[in-house]
Short mmCIF file of C-alpha atoms in Angstrom, two decimals:
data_model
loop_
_atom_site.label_atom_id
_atom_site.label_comp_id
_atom_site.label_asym_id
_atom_site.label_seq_id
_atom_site.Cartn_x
_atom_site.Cartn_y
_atom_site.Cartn_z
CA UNK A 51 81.93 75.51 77.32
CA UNK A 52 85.41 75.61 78.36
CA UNK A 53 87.43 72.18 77.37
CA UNK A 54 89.80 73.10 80.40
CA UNK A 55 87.58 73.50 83.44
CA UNK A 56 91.16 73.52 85.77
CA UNK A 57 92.23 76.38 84.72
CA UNK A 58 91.60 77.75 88.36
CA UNK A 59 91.36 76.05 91.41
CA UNK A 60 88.21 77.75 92.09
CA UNK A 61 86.47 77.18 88.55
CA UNK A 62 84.86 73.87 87.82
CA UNK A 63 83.44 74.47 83.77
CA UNK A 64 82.12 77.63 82.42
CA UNK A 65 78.49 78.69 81.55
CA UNK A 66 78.23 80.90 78.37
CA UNK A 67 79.10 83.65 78.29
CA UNK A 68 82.12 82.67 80.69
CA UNK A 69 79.86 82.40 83.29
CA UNK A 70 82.54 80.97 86.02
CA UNK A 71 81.04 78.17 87.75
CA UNK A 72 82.99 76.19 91.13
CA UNK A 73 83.21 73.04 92.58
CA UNK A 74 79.82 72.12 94.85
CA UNK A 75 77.13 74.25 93.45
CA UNK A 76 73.94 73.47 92.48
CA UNK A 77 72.68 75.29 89.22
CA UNK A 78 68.91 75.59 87.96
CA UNK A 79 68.73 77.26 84.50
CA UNK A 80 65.48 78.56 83.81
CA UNK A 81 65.60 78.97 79.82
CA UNK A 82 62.98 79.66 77.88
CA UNK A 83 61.95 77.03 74.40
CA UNK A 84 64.76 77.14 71.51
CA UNK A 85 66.54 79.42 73.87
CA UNK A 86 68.76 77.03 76.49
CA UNK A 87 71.73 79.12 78.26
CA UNK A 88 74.03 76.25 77.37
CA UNK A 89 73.88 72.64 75.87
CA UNK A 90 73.90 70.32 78.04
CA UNK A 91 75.91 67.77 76.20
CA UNK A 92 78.92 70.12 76.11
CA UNK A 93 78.83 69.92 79.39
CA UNK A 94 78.55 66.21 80.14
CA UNK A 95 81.25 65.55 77.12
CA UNK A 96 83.80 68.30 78.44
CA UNK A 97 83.43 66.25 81.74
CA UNK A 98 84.03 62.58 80.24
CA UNK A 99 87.11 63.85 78.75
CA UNK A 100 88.22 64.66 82.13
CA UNK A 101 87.66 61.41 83.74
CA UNK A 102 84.58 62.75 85.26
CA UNK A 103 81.81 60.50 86.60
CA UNK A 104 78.68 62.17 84.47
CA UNK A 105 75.17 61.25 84.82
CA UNK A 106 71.79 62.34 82.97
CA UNK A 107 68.45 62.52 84.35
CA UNK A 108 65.56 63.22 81.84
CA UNK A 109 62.70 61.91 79.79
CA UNK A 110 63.23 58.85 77.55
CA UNK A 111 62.04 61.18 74.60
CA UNK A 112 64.93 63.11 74.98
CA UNK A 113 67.75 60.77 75.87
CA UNK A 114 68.10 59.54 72.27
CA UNK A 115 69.04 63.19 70.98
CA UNK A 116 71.49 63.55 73.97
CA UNK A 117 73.08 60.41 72.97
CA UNK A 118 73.36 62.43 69.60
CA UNK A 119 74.51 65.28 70.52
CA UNK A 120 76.68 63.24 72.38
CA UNK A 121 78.60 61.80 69.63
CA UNK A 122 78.19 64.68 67.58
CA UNK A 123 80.64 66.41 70.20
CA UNK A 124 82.83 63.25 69.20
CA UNK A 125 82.29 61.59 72.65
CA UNK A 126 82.45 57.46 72.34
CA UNK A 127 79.24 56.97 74.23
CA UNK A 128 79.49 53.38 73.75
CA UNK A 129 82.34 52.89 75.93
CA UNK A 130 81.05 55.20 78.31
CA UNK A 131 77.97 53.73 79.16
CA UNK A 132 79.83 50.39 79.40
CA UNK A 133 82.60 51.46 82.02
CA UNK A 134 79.22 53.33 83.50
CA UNK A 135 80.84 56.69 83.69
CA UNK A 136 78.21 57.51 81.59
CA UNK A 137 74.84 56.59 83.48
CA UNK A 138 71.07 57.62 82.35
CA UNK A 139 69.11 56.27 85.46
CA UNK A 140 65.31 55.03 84.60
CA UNK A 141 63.04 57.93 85.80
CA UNK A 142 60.52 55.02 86.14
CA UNK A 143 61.05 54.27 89.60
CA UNK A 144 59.97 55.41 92.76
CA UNK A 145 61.70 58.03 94.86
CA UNK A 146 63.37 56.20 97.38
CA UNK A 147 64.86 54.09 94.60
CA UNK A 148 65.90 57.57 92.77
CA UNK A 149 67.70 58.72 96.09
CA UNK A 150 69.03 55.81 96.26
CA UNK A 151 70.54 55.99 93.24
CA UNK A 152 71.76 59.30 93.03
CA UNK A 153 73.83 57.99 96.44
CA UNK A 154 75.43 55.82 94.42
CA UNK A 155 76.33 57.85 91.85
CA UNK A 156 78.75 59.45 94.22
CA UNK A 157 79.50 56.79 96.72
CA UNK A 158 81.14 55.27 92.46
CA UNK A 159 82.23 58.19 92.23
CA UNK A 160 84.50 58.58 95.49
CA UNK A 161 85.61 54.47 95.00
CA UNK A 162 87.03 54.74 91.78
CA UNK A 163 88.64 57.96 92.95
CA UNK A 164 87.25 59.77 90.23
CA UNK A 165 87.85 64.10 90.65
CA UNK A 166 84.07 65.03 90.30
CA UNK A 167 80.72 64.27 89.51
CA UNK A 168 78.67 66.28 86.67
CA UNK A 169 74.86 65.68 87.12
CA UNK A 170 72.50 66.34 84.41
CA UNK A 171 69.03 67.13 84.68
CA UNK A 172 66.50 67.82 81.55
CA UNK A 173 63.04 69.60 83.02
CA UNK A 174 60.76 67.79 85.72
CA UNK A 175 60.28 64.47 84.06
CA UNK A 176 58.42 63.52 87.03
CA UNK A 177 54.65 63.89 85.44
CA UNK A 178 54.51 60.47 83.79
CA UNK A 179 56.12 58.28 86.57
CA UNK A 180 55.31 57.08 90.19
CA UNK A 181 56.71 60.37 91.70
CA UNK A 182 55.04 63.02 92.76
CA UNK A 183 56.07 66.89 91.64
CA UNK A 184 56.40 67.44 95.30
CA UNK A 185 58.67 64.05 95.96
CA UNK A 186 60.53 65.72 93.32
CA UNK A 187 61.81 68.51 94.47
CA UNK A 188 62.10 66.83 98.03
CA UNK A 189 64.98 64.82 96.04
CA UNK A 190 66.42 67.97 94.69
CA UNK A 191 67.01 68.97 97.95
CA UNK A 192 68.70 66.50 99.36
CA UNK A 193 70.91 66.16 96.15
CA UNK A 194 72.18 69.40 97.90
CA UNK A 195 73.73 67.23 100.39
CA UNK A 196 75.40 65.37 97.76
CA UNK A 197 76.92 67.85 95.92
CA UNK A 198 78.54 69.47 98.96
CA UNK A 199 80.27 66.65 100.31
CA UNK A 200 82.01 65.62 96.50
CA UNK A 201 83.88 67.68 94.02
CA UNK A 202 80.66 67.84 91.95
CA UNK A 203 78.61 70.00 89.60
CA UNK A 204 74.57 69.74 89.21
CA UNK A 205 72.90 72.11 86.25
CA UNK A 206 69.08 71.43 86.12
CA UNK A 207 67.65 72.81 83.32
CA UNK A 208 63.64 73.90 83.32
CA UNK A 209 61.74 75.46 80.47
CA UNK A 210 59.94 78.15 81.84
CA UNK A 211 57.32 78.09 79.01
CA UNK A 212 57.04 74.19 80.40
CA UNK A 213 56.49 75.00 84.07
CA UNK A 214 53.20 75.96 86.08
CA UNK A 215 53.98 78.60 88.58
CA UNK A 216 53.86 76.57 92.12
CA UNK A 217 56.42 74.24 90.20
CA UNK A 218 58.76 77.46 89.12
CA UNK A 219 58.94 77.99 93.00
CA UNK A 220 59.42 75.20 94.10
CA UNK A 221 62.66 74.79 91.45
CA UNK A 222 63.93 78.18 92.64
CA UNK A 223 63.56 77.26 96.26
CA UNK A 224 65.67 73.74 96.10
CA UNK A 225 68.63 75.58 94.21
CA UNK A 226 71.03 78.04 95.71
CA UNK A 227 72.16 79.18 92.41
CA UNK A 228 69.96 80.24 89.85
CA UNK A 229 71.21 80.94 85.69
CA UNK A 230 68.10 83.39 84.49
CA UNK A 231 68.43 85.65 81.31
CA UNK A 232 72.08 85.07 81.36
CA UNK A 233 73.04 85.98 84.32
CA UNK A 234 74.03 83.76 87.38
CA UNK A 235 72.44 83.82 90.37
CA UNK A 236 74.92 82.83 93.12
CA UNK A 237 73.18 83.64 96.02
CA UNK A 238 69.77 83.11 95.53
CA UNK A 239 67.43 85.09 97.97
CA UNK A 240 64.73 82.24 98.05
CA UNK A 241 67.02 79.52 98.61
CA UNK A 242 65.64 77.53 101.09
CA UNK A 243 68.14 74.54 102.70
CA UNK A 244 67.26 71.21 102.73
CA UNK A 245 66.78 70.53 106.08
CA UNK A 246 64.45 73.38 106.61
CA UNK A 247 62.34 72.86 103.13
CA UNK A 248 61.84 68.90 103.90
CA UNK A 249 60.29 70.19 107.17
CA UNK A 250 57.95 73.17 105.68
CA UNK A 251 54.24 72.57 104.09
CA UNK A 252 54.26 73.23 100.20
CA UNK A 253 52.43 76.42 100.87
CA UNK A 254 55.12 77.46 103.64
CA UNK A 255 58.18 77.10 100.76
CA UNK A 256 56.45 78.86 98.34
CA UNK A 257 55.01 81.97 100.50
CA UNK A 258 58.03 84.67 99.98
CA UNK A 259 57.89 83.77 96.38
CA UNK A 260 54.55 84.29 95.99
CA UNK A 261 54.68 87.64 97.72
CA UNK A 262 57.00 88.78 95.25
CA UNK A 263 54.88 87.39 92.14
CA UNK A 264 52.47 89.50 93.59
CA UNK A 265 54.17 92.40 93.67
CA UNK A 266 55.32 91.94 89.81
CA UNK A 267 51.59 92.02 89.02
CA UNK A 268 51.88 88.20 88.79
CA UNK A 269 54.19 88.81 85.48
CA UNK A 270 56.36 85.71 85.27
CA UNK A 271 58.61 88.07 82.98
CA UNK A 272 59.06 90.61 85.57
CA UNK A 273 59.81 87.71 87.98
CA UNK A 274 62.18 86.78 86.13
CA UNK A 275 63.88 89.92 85.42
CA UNK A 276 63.75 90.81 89.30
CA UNK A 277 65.97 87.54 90.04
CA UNK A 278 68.04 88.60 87.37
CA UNK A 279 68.49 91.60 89.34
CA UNK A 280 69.47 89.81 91.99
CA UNK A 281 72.32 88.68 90.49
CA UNK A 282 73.59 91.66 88.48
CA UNK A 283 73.54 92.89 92.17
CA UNK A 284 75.58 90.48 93.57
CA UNK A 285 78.08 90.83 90.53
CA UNK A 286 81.97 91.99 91.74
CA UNK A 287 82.53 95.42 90.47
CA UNK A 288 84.61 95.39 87.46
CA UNK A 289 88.20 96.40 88.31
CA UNK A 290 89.41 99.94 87.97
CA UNK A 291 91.56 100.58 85.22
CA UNK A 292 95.37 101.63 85.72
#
């Protein structure tokens, strides 16, 4: 993780290895167990030291060793959490209420004048509570709205080992950018906006998907490897030399 995100006007933080990431995108990185692309509290840490509103969604079990991690990267969580640039929202409530707050995360964000947003998400924690897996990826998508209309980062980070297969789709489908076996994703194929997902049937969103599980021999490696593709695809060619 960088610890000078401005060092182009286009570059908000970096992903290792370097992975350039800019202002306004949306980021799911499907990692495998013991094998995370990146740690998240680098990332929410190298944002509170630049006056960055910073917020982390994810199970109570694992906000205690993010608060760790936290300090461990020598971040003073206590006075974070009081001035509230430092938020963990209760993934308790109810989906309106989560929308709700996630709009004023921002609408903060934009009073105090802060220069971006950095939104943290830790697998789909919504299992044990009153939403539903498909309520939560309905709120993924409309954080897409959010993120485009502030200077703002979101990284949601799913273990693949973690996720049944309609839920995999459904995470690659709310994101525009995918990180998958280290390489980025920018433009992902399967992307599917929020104003056209909220108005398809579950079975609608996750139709080209399937088609192309199928065609992997339902191999959630080769899956994987073929969005990789993707991206190695989309990749700039690497300048000639001189």
């Amino acid at each position: 993780m960088s610890n000078n995100p401005s060092t182009s006007p286009r570059v908000f933080t970096y992903l290792e290895p370097r992975i350039p990431v800019r202002s306004n995108e949306h980021i799911a990185i499907l990692h495998q167990a013991g094998r995370a692309t990146m740690q998240g509290a680098e990332f929410l840490s190298e944002g509170l030291r630049c006056g960055h509103r910073c917020c982390c969604v994810a199970p109570a079990a694992l906000r205690l060793g993010m608060l760790a991690r936290l300090r461990e990267c020598g971040t003073d969580v206590e006075r974070h959490l009081q001035d509230q640039s430092l938020q963990f929202p209760l993934t308790t409530r109810g989906a309106g209420e989560l929308l709700d707050f996630a709009k004023k995360v921002f609408t903060e964000a934009e009073a105090a004048r802060a220069p971006a947003v950095r939104w943290l998400e830790e697998g789909v924690w919504a299992r044990p509570t009153d939403i539903s897996v498909p309520q939560f990826f309905e709120l993924h998508s409309r954080l897409n709205y959010f993120v485009k209309q502030y200077p703002s980062v979101a990284l949601c980070r799913y273990d693949i080992e973690d996720l049944e297969i309609p839920h995999l789709f459904s995470a690659i489908a709310v994101h525009r950018h995918l990180l998958v076996e280290g390489t980025l994703v920018r433009d992902n194929p399967f992307y599917i906006p929020a104003e056209k997902f909220l108005a398809m049937s579950p079975e609608d969103r996750e139709r080209d998907l399937r088609d192309v599980f199928r065609d992997v021999g339902f191999d959630l490696t080769k899956l994987l490897t073929t969005l990789a593709g993707y991206g190695q695809l989309q990749r700039p060619p690497a300048p000639e030399a001189t």
